[in-house]
Short mmCIF file of C-alpha atoms and ligand atoms in Angstrom, two decimals:
data_model
loop_
_atom_site.label_atom_id
_atom_site.label_comp_id
_atom_site.label_asym_id
_atom_site.label_seq_id
_atom_site.Cartn_x
_atom_site.Cartn_y
_atom_site.Cartn_z
CA UNK A 1 0.00 0.00 0.00
CA UNK A 2 1.33 3.45 -0.90
CA UNK A 3 2.27 6.01 1.78
CA UNK A 4 -0.39 8.34 0.40
CA UNK A 5 -3.01 5.63 0.90
CA UNK A 6 -1.75 4.86 4.41
CA UNK A 7 -1.91 8.54 5.37
CA UNK A 8 -5.42 8.89 3.94
CA UNK A 9 -6.56 5.80 5.84
CA UNK A 10 -5.04 6.87 9.14
CA UNK A 11 -6.56 10.35 8.88
CA UNK A 12 -9.90 8.83 7.94
CA UNK A 13 -9.76 6.65 11.06
CA UNK A 14 -8.81 9.64 13.21
CA UNK A 15 -11.69 11.72 11.76
CA UNK A 16 -14.40 9.12 11.27
CA UNK A 17 -14.08 7.23 14.54
CA UNK A 18 -15.06 10.13 16.84
CA UNK A 19 -17.98 10.90 14.48
CA UNK A 20 -19.10 7.27 14.67
CA UNK A 21 -18.83 7.33 18.46
CA UNK A 22 -20.86 10.51 18.58
CA UNK A 23 -23.53 9.08 16.28
CA UNK A 24 -23.62 5.93 18.40
CA UNK A 25 -24.10 8.02 21.49
CA UNK A 26 -26.91 10.00 19.86
CA UNK A 27 -28.49 6.75 18.77
CA UNK A 28 -28.42 5.52 22.34
CA UNK A 29 -29.97 8.75 23.58
CA UNK A 30 -32.76 8.66 21.02
CA UNK A 31 -33.38 5.00 21.64
CA UNK A 32 -34.02 5.66 25.32
CA UNK A 33 -35.96 8.81 24.58
CA UNK A 34 -38.26 7.24 22.00
CA UNK A 35 -38.92 4.28 24.21
CA UNK A 36 -40.42 6.76 26.62
CA UNK A 37 -42.40 8.41 23.85
CA UNK A 38 -43.91 5.05 23.03
CA UNK A 39 -45.51 5.22 26.45
CA UNK A 40 -47.24 8.44 25.51
CA UNK A 41 -48.44 6.91 22.27
CA UNK A 42 -50.03 3.99 24.06
CA UNK A 43 -51.96 6.41 26.21
CA UNK A 44 -53.73 7.72 23.14
CA UNK A 45 -54.59 4.21 22.11
CA UNK A 46 -56.25 3.70 25.46
CA UNK A 47 -58.20 6.89 24.90
CA UNK A 48 -59.60 5.20 21.84
CA UNK A 49 -59.37 8.31 19.78
CA UNK A 50 -57.84 8.36 16.33
CA UNK A 51 -54.77 6.23 15.74
CA UNK A 52 -51.53 7.68 16.95
CA UNK A 53 -49.41 9.07 14.13
CA UNK A 54 -45.75 8.31 13.60
CA UNK A 55 -44.39 11.22 15.53
CA UNK A 56 -45.53 12.22 18.99
CA UNK A 57 -46.04 15.91 18.28
CA UNK A 58 -48.59 15.15 15.61
CA UNK A 59 -50.68 13.52 18.33
CA UNK A 60 -51.52 16.91 19.72
CA UNK A 61 -54.36 16.83 17.21
CA UNK A 62 -55.69 13.80 19.01
CA UNK A 63 -55.52 15.67 22.28
CA UNK A 64 -57.64 18.36 20.77
CA UNK A 65 -60.22 15.80 19.80
CA UNK A 66 -60.03 14.43 23.33
CA UNK A 67 -60.85 17.88 24.56
CA UNK A 68 -63.93 17.98 22.42
CA UNK A 69 -65.17 14.81 24.12
CA UNK A 70 -64.31 16.11 27.58
CA UNK A 71 -66.31 19.25 27.12
CA UNK A 72 -69.46 17.14 27.00
CA UNK A 73 -68.72 15.33 30.25
CA UNK A 74 -69.66 16.36 33.73
CA UNK A 75 -67.18 16.64 36.58
CA UNK A 76 -67.90 13.18 37.98
CA UNK A 77 -67.45 11.53 34.62
CA UNK A 78 -64.13 13.35 34.17
CA UNK A 79 -62.93 12.17 37.56
CA UNK A 80 -63.91 8.59 36.72
CA UNK A 81 -62.16 8.90 33.45
CA UNK A 82 -59.11 10.18 35.27
CA UNK A 83 -59.17 7.29 37.74
CA UNK A 84 -59.40 4.86 34.94
CA UNK A 85 -56.51 6.53 33.11
CA UNK A 86 -54.50 6.66 36.28
CA UNK A 87 -54.69 2.88 36.63
CA UNK A 88 -53.33 2.40 33.19
CA UNK A 89 -50.71 5.13 33.25
CA UNK A 90 -49.30 5.17 36.74
CA UNK A 91 -46.68 2.56 36.04
CA UNK A 92 -45.66 4.30 32.90
CA UNK A 93 -44.86 7.56 34.57
CA UNK A 94 -47.35 9.46 32.40
CA UNK A 95 -49.70 11.90 34.08
CA UNK A 96 -52.77 13.77 32.86
CA UNK A 97 -53.69 17.25 33.92
CA UNK A 98 -57.07 18.77 33.03
CA UNK A 99 -58.11 22.28 33.78
CA UNK A 100 -61.12 24.40 32.91
CA UNK A 101 -61.20 28.17 32.98
CA UNK A 102 -63.92 28.14 35.61
CA UNK A 103 -61.37 26.91 38.14
CA UNK A 104 -61.99 23.15 37.93
CA UNK A 105 -58.97 20.96 37.53
CA UNK A 106 -58.25 17.26 37.78
CA UNK A 107 -54.87 15.58 37.76
CA UNK A 108 -53.28 12.16 37.94
CA UNK A 109 -49.98 13.90 38.58
CA UNK A 110 -48.89 13.52 42.17
CA UNK A 111 -45.98 15.92 42.02
CA UNK A 112 -46.97 19.27 43.50
CA UNK A 113 -44.14 21.09 41.80
CA UNK A 114 -45.37 20.09 38.36
CA UNK A 115 -49.00 20.62 39.24
CA UNK A 116 -48.44 24.21 40.32
CA UNK A 117 -46.25 24.80 37.26
CA UNK A 118 -49.02 23.50 34.98
CA UNK A 119 -51.68 25.55 36.81
CA UNK A 120 -49.55 28.57 36.27
CA UNK A 121 -48.89 27.74 32.61
CA UNK A 122 -52.43 26.84 31.56
CA UNK A 123 -54.52 29.20 29.48
CA UNK A 124 -51.54 31.38 28.86
CA UNK A 125 -50.75 30.02 25.47
CA UNK A 126 -53.12 29.58 22.61
CA UNK A 127 -53.86 26.19 21.13
CA UNK A 128 -51.15 23.61 21.42
CA UNK A 129 -47.86 23.72 23.19
CA UNK A 130 -45.23 21.40 24.47
CA UNK A 131 -42.43 21.87 26.88
CA UNK A 132 -39.99 20.71 29.45
CA UNK A 133 -40.13 21.23 33.18
CA UNK A 134 -37.49 20.36 35.75
CA UNK A 135 -38.53 20.48 39.42
CA UNK A 136 -36.27 20.08 42.42
CA UNK A 137 -35.97 16.32 42.09
CA UNK A 138 -37.85 15.29 38.97
CA UNK A 139 -38.11 16.31 35.31
CA UNK A 140 -40.92 16.03 32.73
CA UNK A 141 -41.69 16.70 29.17
CA UNK A 142 -45.25 17.61 28.47
CA UNK A 143 -47.76 18.16 25.66
CA UNK A 144 -50.56 20.52 26.23
CA UNK A 145 -53.64 21.49 24.28
CA UNK A 146 -56.41 23.89 25.03
CA UNK A 147 -59.71 24.63 23.48
CA UNK A 148 -62.24 27.20 24.58
CA UNK A 149 -62.45 26.78 28.35
CA UNK A 150 -60.69 23.45 28.70
CA UNK A 151 -57.05 22.39 28.59
CA UNK A 152 -55.53 18.95 28.78
CA UNK A 153 -51.85 18.20 29.40
CA UNK A 154 -49.95 14.95 29.20
CA UNK A 155 -46.74 14.87 31.23
CA UNK A 156 -44.10 12.24 30.89
CA UNK A 157 -41.72 11.76 33.76
CA UNK A 158 -38.27 11.65 32.27
CA UNK A 159 -36.33 11.67 35.55
CA UNK A 160 -35.00 8.10 35.10
CA UNK A 161 -33.85 8.89 31.57
CA UNK A 162 -32.28 12.13 32.69
CA UNK A 163 -30.59 10.38 35.58
CA UNK A 164 -29.36 7.75 33.21
CA UNK A 165 -27.94 10.40 30.91
CA UNK A 166 -26.37 12.20 33.81
CA UNK A 167 -24.68 9.03 34.99
CA UNK A 168 -23.51 7.66 31.62
CA UNK A 169 -22.81 10.91 29.77
CA UNK A 170 -19.45 11.64 31.48
CA UNK A 171 -18.46 7.99 30.97
CA UNK A 172 -19.35 8.14 27.29
CA UNK A 173 -17.58 11.47 26.77
CA UNK A 174 -14.49 10.39 28.70
CA UNK A 175 -14.52 7.01 26.97
CA UNK A 176 -14.78 8.65 23.55
CA UNK A 177 -11.93 11.05 24.30
CA UNK A 178 -9.83 8.20 25.74
CA UNK A 179 -10.51 5.97 22.75
CA UNK A 180 -9.81 8.82 20.37
CA UNK A 181 -6.50 9.57 22.12
CA UNK A 182 -5.56 5.89 22.18
CA UNK A 183 -6.22 5.49 18.47
CA UNK A 184 -4.39 8.73 17.62
CA UNK A 185 -1.34 7.78 19.72
CA UNK A 186 -1.25 4.21 18.35
CA UNK A 187 -1.57 5.46 14.78
CA UNK A 188 1.06 8.16 15.34
CA UNK A 189 3.53 5.63 16.80
CA UNK A 190 2.80 3.16 14.00
CA UNK A 191 3.16 5.76 11.25
CA UNK A 192 6.34 7.27 12.68
CA UNK A 193 7.93 3.81 13.05
CA UNK A 194 6.72 2.96 9.60
CA UNK A 195 8.63 5.92 8.16
CA UNK A 196 11.52 6.44 10.55
CA UNK A 197 12.94 2.89 10.49
CA UNK A 198 13.44 2.68 6.68
CA UNK A 199 14.60 6.30 6.55
CA UNK A 200 17.22 5.52 9.20
CA UNK A 201 18.34 2.52 7.12
CA UNK A 202 18.65 4.75 4.05
CA UNK A 203 20.52 7.42 6.03
CA UNK A 204 22.94 4.80 7.36
CA UNK A 205 23.46 3.47 3.88
CA UNK A 206 24.12 7.00 2.56
CA UNK A 207 26.73 7.40 5.31
CA UNK A 208 28.37 4.12 4.29
CA UNK A 209 28.52 5.23 0.67
CA UNK A 210 29.85 8.63 1.70
CA UNK A 211 32.68 6.94 3.59
CA UNK A 212 33.47 4.80 0.53
CA UNK A 213 31.95 1.57 1.82
CA UNK A 214 29.81 0.14 -0.98
CA UNK A 215 29.40 -3.36 0.43
CA UNK A 216 26.25 -2.97 2.57
CA UNK A 217 23.13 -3.92 0.61
CA UNK A 218 19.90 -2.03 1.34
CA UNK A 219 16.93 -4.35 1.88
CA UNK A 220 13.65 -2.68 2.82
CA UNK A 221 11.16 -5.40 1.72
CA UNK A 222 8.38 -3.00 0.84
CA UNK A 223 6.66 -1.87 -2.31
CA UNK A 224 5.55 1.69 -1.51
CA UNK A 225 7.38 4.92 -2.36
CA UNK A 226 10.03 4.28 0.34
CA UNK A 227 10.53 0.78 -1.07
CA UNK A 228 11.03 2.29 -4.53
CA UNK A 229 13.48 4.78 -3.07
CA UNK A 230 15.35 1.87 -1.46
CA UNK A 231 15.49 0.03 -4.80
CA UNK A 232 16.84 3.14 -6.55
CA UNK A 233 19.34 3.56 -3.71
CA UNK A 234 20.43 -0.05 -4.13
CA UNK A 235 20.86 0.43 -7.89
CA UNK A 236 22.86 3.59 -7.22
CA UNK A 237 25.05 1.68 -4.73
CA UNK A 238 25.68 -1.02 -7.36
CA UNK A 239 26.56 1.43 -10.10
CA UNK A 240 28.78 3.45 -7.74
CA UNK A 241 30.52 0.26 -6.68
CA UNK A 242 30.98 -0.72 -10.32
CA UNK A 243 32.26 2.69 -11.38
CA UNK A 244 34.56 2.79 -8.35
CA UNK A 245 35.90 -0.61 -9.37
CA UNK A 246 36.36 0.59 -12.95
CA UNK A 247 38.01 3.75 -11.71
CA UNK A 248 40.48 1.69 -9.67
CA UNK A 249 41.12 -0.58 -12.63
CA UNK A 250 41.61 2.45 -14.85
CA UNK A 251 44.01 3.97 -12.32
CA UNK A 252 45.93 0.71 -12.16
CA UNK A 253 46.06 0.56 -15.97
CA UNK A 254 47.23 4.15 -16.16
CA UNK A 255 50.04 3.47 -13.67
CA UNK A 256 51.09 0.35 -15.57
CA UNK A 257 50.97 2.26 -18.85
CA UNK A 258 53.12 5.04 -17.49
CA UNK A 259 55.68 2.66 -16.08
CA UNK A 260 55.72 0.54 -19.28
CA UNK A 261 55.91 3.64 -21.41
CA UNK A 262 58.79 5.16 -19.52
CA UNK A 263 60.58 1.81 -19.69
CA UNK A 264 59.88 1.41 -23.41
CA UNK A 265 61.04 4.93 -24.19
CA UNK A 266 64.03 4.84 -21.85
CA UNK A 267 65.57 1.64 -23.27
CA UNK A 268 66.04 2.77 -26.89
CA UNK A 269 67.00 6.31 -25.81
CA UNK A 270 69.68 4.94 -23.47
CA UNK A 271 70.98 2.81 -26.30
CA UNK A 272 70.94 5.75 -28.74
CA UNK A 273 72.73 7.97 -26.20
CA UNK A 274 75.34 5.28 -25.50
CA UNK A 275 76.15 4.73 -29.15
CA UNK A 276 76.19 8.45 -29.96
CA UNK A 277 78.48 9.05 -27.00
CA UNK A 278 80.75 6.25 -28.25
CA UNK A 279 80.92 7.90 -31.67
CA UNK A 280 81.71 11.25 -30.07
CA UNK A 281 84.44 9.69 -27.94
CA UNK A 282 85.92 8.16 -31.11
CA UNK A 283 85.48 4.57 -29.83
CA UNK A 284 85.10 3.13 -33.34
CA UNK A 285 88.25 3.11 -35.29
CA UNK A 286 87.18 1.12 -38.32
CA UNK A 287 84.57 2.22 -40.84
CA UNK A 288 82.59 -1.01 -40.28
CA UNK A 289 82.30 -0.32 -36.58
CA UNK A 290 81.20 3.23 -37.31
CA UNK A 291 78.47 1.84 -39.57
CA UNK A 292 77.39 -0.61 -36.86
CA UNK A 293 76.95 2.22 -34.36
CA UNK A 294 75.02 4.33 -36.86
CA UNK A 295 72.74 1.36 -37.69
CA UNK A 296 71.98 0.76 -34.03
CA UNK A 297 71.12 4.44 -33.60
CA UNK A 298 68.94 4.34 -36.72
CA UNK A 299 67.08 1.15 -35.71
CA UNK A 300 66.44 2.36 -32.17
CA UNK A 301 65.18 5.72 -33.47
CA UNK A 302 62.97 3.86 -35.93
CA UNK A 303 61.58 1.75 -33.11
CA UNK A 304 60.92 4.88 -31.05
CA UNK A 305 59.21 6.50 -34.00
CA UNK A 306 57.02 3.41 -34.48
CA UNK A 307 56.15 3.34 -30.79
CA UNK A 308 55.17 7.02 -30.76
CA UNK A 309 53.09 6.60 -33.96
CA UNK A 310 51.28 3.61 -32.51
CA UNK A 311 50.65 5.34 -29.18
CA UNK A 312 49.29 8.42 -30.87
CA UNK A 313 47.00 6.29 -33.10
CA UNK A 314 45.80 4.32 -30.09
CA UNK A 315 44.94 7.44 -28.09
CA UNK A 316 43.17 8.96 -31.11
CA UNK A 317 41.13 5.77 -31.49
CA UNK A 318 40.32 5.80 -27.80
CA UNK A 319 39.16 9.42 -28.01
CA UNK A 320 37.19 8.50 -31.16
CA UNK A 321 39.10 11.10 -33.12
CA UNK A 322 39.97 8.83 -36.01
CA UNK A 323 37.56 9.47 -38.90
CA UNK A 324 36.41 6.13 -40.31
CA UNK A 325 35.49 6.02 -43.99
CA UNK A 326 32.98 3.18 -44.07
CA UNK A 327 32.06 1.70 -47.43
CA UNK A 328 30.78 -1.60 -48.83
CA UNK A 329 33.75 -3.93 -49.20
CA UNK A 330 33.63 -7.23 -51.15
CA UNK A 331 35.13 -9.69 -48.69
CA UNK A 332 36.28 -12.08 -51.36
CA UNK A 333 38.49 -9.70 -53.36
CA UNK A 334 39.64 -7.65 -50.41
CA UNK A 335 41.06 -10.57 -48.41
CA UNK A 336 42.38 -12.35 -51.50
CA UNK A 337 44.51 -9.24 -52.33
CA UNK A 338 45.93 -9.03 -48.80
CA UNK A 339 46.63 -12.77 -48.82
CA UNK A 340 48.47 -12.62 -52.17
CA UNK A 341 50.55 -9.65 -50.96
CA UNK A 342 51.79 -11.43 -47.84
CA UNK A 343 52.32 -14.71 -49.73
CA UNK A 344 54.60 -12.94 -52.22
CA UNK A 345 56.57 -11.19 -49.47
CA UNK A 346 57.03 -14.22 -47.20
CA UNK A 347 57.58 -17.13 -49.54
CA UNK A 348 59.22 -19.29 -46.87
CA UNK A 349 55.86 -19.63 -45.11
CA UNK A 350 53.19 -22.09 -46.23
CA UNK A 351 50.07 -19.95 -46.74
CA UNK A 352 46.58 -21.46 -47.02
CA UNK A 353 43.28 -19.65 -47.55
CA UNK A 354 39.93 -21.34 -47.05
CA UNK A 355 37.38 -18.89 -48.38
CA UNK A 356 33.79 -20.03 -47.88
CA UNK A 357 32.54 -16.71 -49.24
CA UNK A 358 34.25 -17.10 -52.64
CA UNK A 359 31.02 -17.99 -54.52
CA UNK A 360 28.60 -15.48 -53.01
CA UNK A 361 28.93 -11.73 -53.20
CA UNK A 362 29.44 -11.18 -49.48
CA UNK A 363 30.04 -7.58 -48.46
CA UNK A 364 30.86 -5.82 -45.22
CA UNK A 365 30.73 -2.19 -44.08
CA UNK A 366 34.35 -1.34 -43.47
CA UNK A 367 37.07 1.26 -43.62
CA UNK A 368 39.50 -0.41 -46.05
CA UNK A 369 42.61 1.25 -44.63
CA UNK A 370 41.80 0.63 -40.96
CA UNK A 371 40.74 -2.96 -41.63
CA UNK A 372 44.03 -3.48 -43.45
CA UNK A 373 45.82 -2.41 -40.23
CA UNK A 374 43.98 -5.27 -38.48
CA UNK A 375 45.14 -7.89 -41.03
CA UNK A 376 48.63 -6.40 -41.17
CA UNK A 377 49.06 -6.47 -37.40
CA UNK A 378 47.64 -9.98 -36.94
CA UNK A 379 49.62 -11.48 -39.86
CA UNK A 380 52.81 -9.66 -38.77
CA UNK A 381 52.32 -11.09 -35.27
CA UNK A 382 52.01 -14.60 -36.71
CA UNK A 383 55.18 -14.02 -38.72
CA UNK A 384 57.10 -12.26 -35.90
CA UNK A 385 56.33 -14.84 -33.22
CA UNK A 386 57.02 -17.85 -35.42
CA UNK A 387 59.59 -20.27 -33.94
CA UNK A 388 59.13 -23.32 -36.22
CA UNK A 389 61.06 -24.23 -39.34
CA UNK A 390 57.93 -25.61 -40.98
CA UNK A 391 55.97 -22.36 -40.84
CA UNK A 392 52.26 -22.29 -41.69
CA UNK A 393 49.67 -19.53 -41.60
CA UNK A 394 46.08 -20.43 -42.34
CA UNK A 395 43.25 -17.97 -43.08
CA UNK A 396 39.65 -19.12 -42.93
CA UNK A 397 36.72 -16.91 -44.00
CA UNK A 398 33.07 -17.82 -43.52
CA UNK A 399 29.70 -16.15 -43.25
CA UNK A 400 27.67 -16.85 -40.12
CA UNK A 401 24.20 -15.30 -40.11
CA UNK A 402 24.77 -11.51 -40.39
CA UNK A 403 28.51 -11.62 -39.83
CA UNK A 404 31.66 -12.50 -41.66
CA UNK A 405 34.03 -14.47 -39.45
CA UNK A 406 37.76 -14.42 -40.16
CA UNK A 407 40.23 -16.80 -38.48
CA UNK A 408 44.02 -16.35 -38.67
CA UNK A 409 45.88 -19.35 -37.36
CA UNK A 410 49.64 -19.92 -37.07
CA UNK A 411 51.88 -22.65 -35.71
CA UNK A 412 54.14 -20.13 -33.95
CA UNK A 413 55.37 -20.06 -30.38
CA UNK A 414 51.89 -19.59 -28.87
CA UNK A 415 51.03 -18.06 -25.49
CA UNK A 416 50.01 -19.15 -22.02
CA UNK A 417 46.45 -18.51 -20.82
CA UNK A 418 47.61 -15.54 -18.77
CA UNK A 419 49.49 -14.04 -21.74
CA UNK A 420 46.34 -14.33 -23.87
CA UNK A 421 44.30 -12.40 -21.29
CA UNK A 422 46.92 -9.62 -21.32
CA UNK A 423 47.69 -9.59 -25.05
CA UNK A 424 45.08 -6.92 -25.92
CA UNK A 425 46.35 -4.58 -23.16
CA UNK A 426 48.38 -1.54 -24.19
CA UNK A 427 52.15 -2.03 -24.20
CA UNK A 428 51.92 -5.68 -23.14
CA UNK A 429 54.52 -8.02 -24.57
CA UNK A 430 54.56 -11.64 -23.53
CA UNK A 431 58.33 -11.88 -23.65
CA UNK A 432 59.59 -8.32 -23.47
CA UNK A 433 63.30 -9.05 -23.66
CA UNK A 434 62.91 -11.19 -26.76
CA UNK A 435 60.14 -9.10 -28.31
CA UNK A 436 62.36 -6.04 -28.06
CA UNK A 437 64.43 -7.54 -30.83
CA UNK A 438 61.31 -8.18 -32.92
CA UNK A 439 60.63 -4.44 -32.77
CA UNK A 440 57.20 -4.87 -31.21
CA UNK A 441 55.85 -2.07 -29.08
CA UNK A 442 53.07 -4.16 -27.54
CA UNK A 443 50.30 -1.85 -28.69
CA UNK A 444 49.33 -3.53 -31.99
CA UNK A 445 46.57 -5.79 -30.59
CA UNK A 446 45.11 -2.96 -28.51
CA UNK A 447 44.77 -0.95 -31.76
CA UNK A 448 43.32 -4.01 -33.55
CA UNK A 449 40.63 -4.36 -30.92
CA UNK A 450 39.72 -0.66 -31.11
CA UNK A 451 39.35 -0.89 -34.90
CA UNK A 452 37.25 -4.10 -34.77
CA UNK A 453 35.02 -2.50 -32.11
CA UNK A 454 34.59 0.59 -34.31
CA UNK A 455 33.27 -1.81 -37.01
CA UNK A 456 30.77 -3.20 -34.44
CA UNK A 457 32.69 -6.45 -34.46
CA UNK A 458 34.25 -8.77 -31.88
CA UNK A 459 37.69 -10.25 -31.56
CA UNK A 460 38.92 -13.24 -29.56
CA UNK A 461 42.20 -15.11 -29.26
CA UNK A 462 43.01 -18.77 -28.52
CA UNK A 463 46.54 -19.95 -28.07
CA UNK A 464 48.60 -22.87 -26.81
CA UNK A 465 52.13 -22.32 -25.63
CA UNK A 466 54.52 -23.89 -28.15
CA UNK A 467 51.78 -24.94 -30.57
CA UNK A 468 50.34 -21.83 -32.13
CA UNK A 469 47.75 -19.10 -31.98
CA UNK A 470 44.31 -18.53 -33.53
CA UNK A 471 42.80 -15.05 -33.66
CA UNK A 472 39.16 -14.84 -34.69
CA UNK A 473 37.23 -11.69 -35.49
CA UNK A 474 33.77 -10.96 -36.86
CA UNK A 475 32.53 -7.97 -38.85
CA UNK A 476 28.79 -7.44 -39.55
CA UNK A 477 27.91 -8.07 -43.17
CA UNK A 478 25.78 -5.87 -45.45
CA UNK A 479 22.21 -7.23 -45.55
N1 ATP B 501 50.55 -14.85 -33.08
C1 ATP B 501 51.19 -14.68 -31.94
N2 ATP B 501 51.96 -15.68 -31.45
C2 ATP B 501 52.59 -15.54 -30.27
N3 ATP B 501 52.55 -14.44 -29.51
C3 ATP B 501 51.80 -13.40 -29.94
C4 ATP B 501 51.09 -13.48 -31.16
N4 ATP B 501 50.45 -12.29 -31.32
C5 ATP B 501 50.76 -11.54 -30.25
N5 ATP B 501 51.57 -12.19 -29.42
C6 ATP B 501 52.10 -11.69 -28.12
O1 ATP B 501 51.27 -10.65 -27.69
C7 ATP B 501 52.05 -9.44 -27.51
C8 ATP B 501 51.22 -8.25 -27.92
O2 ATP B 501 51.05 -8.20 -29.32
P1 ATP B 501 50.89 -6.82 -30.04
O3 ATP B 501 50.64 -7.03 -31.46
O4 ATP B 501 49.92 -6.04 -29.26
O5 ATP B 501 52.27 -6.12 -29.80
P2 ATP B 501 53.62 -6.29 -30.57
O6 ATP B 501 53.46 -7.19 -31.69
O7 ATP B 501 54.64 -6.69 -29.53
O8 ATP B 501 53.95 -4.83 -31.02
P3 ATP B 501 53.30 -3.99 -32.20
O9 ATP B 501 52.73 -2.83 -31.52
O10 ATP B 501 54.42 -3.62 -33.10
O11 ATP B 501 52.30 -4.87 -32.83
C9 ATP B 501 53.25 -9.65 -28.36
O12 ATP B 501 54.34 -8.92 -27.82
C10 ATP B 501 53.48 -11.13 -28.27
O13 ATP B 501 54.21 -11.43 -27.10
MG1 MG B 502 51.95 -6.81 -33.22
#
């Protein structure tokens, strides 16, 4: 249930309950009161006049008719009538008071207080009246009617009802207030707990996150707005934890890169400086030796140049600053040309090409020049890290659903599992001392992956130490 709904319900309870109690109380009052009125009604029935109407005050009409009858009677008959009525009404606490303007009056009412009050009241008001009289000890409600020289009054003793009200009214009022307070306090405690406990949990969790502790999950087990807030909080905690992890990984990578870079730059520069110094000191006496020194300086500078070029390309790719010229490329011709070029250059290697796309006109969206870098780097790796005399490089092209899959497999020196996981990292070389001689900067595969990703493709590597390596990449084909 939503918080809004809970608040509405609790306020409804707080508002409606006292109203219900009040209505209940009124109901009780009227119940007692109307029970008494029934007594009055039955008196009219006894009088055998017209039937008593629904509401007591309408029966005044009947009284008037009663008066009409009375006028015809003599004093003795009235007194008999009164006696007879007295028998029937005494138990019911209803009294009759009759008075004529010539001074005659008859009454079944024993209370002198009421009698003198009625004597005083009679003939003062015209027609019908009703009222309430409270003596020293007793209280009545009465209905009076007068016609010409005769008036008749019915008085109902309501002392027991009044006493009852007096005794239960404070209890009912106090009980209602008590119940109202109890419900309000219970609801207030419930609602405040309902909100404060989860809010405290969220506050604690925010503190944990603030202090860099992302490991405490937030579990609120509720579906309302606070529950939704908890879920969003939990998602935020997860993404913060993830980004913090990535940040740390990135930092670690950056440190490694810096240390690798400084090492990779320092080594050739030291060598260049050493050889240049040697030349300046006149170490080499023969022309051959002079040439050797110059060649070393040239090769090291070339290596440095290559490293800087590769690094700058890599960072441009990472910043997405390299403009790709995508066009439809026929896989068949494109790869065949590259294959022929390498085959001509490296005749000592046994080259095989299994092209499953040779019959269909399979095309891919690619930047020819950048994709060539991918083939060049992968094939150069296979050639560079070849340690067998019987050297083979196998290329396999096939179309799988909406992709063209290219495998390049060699029987070179291969890599361990760990080396494979690191191979696509920047500046990683499996065997740095040996790979230094091969001229590798360790950034080629990182560039390859960036280019394949830019083509919306994927690249994976499988290798076995001493047996060979297979690199597989996929590029989406043109539909
Ligand atoms: N086919 C392969 N066989 C064995 N080892 C490989 C192969 N391809 C890559 N490696 C290993 O992975 C490392 C990273 O390769 P990568 O192409 O990124 O760098 P590199 O060849 O050393 O330098 P360059 O930047 O000039 O390409 C290599 O140094 C090598 O140790
Ligand atoms: Mg390479």
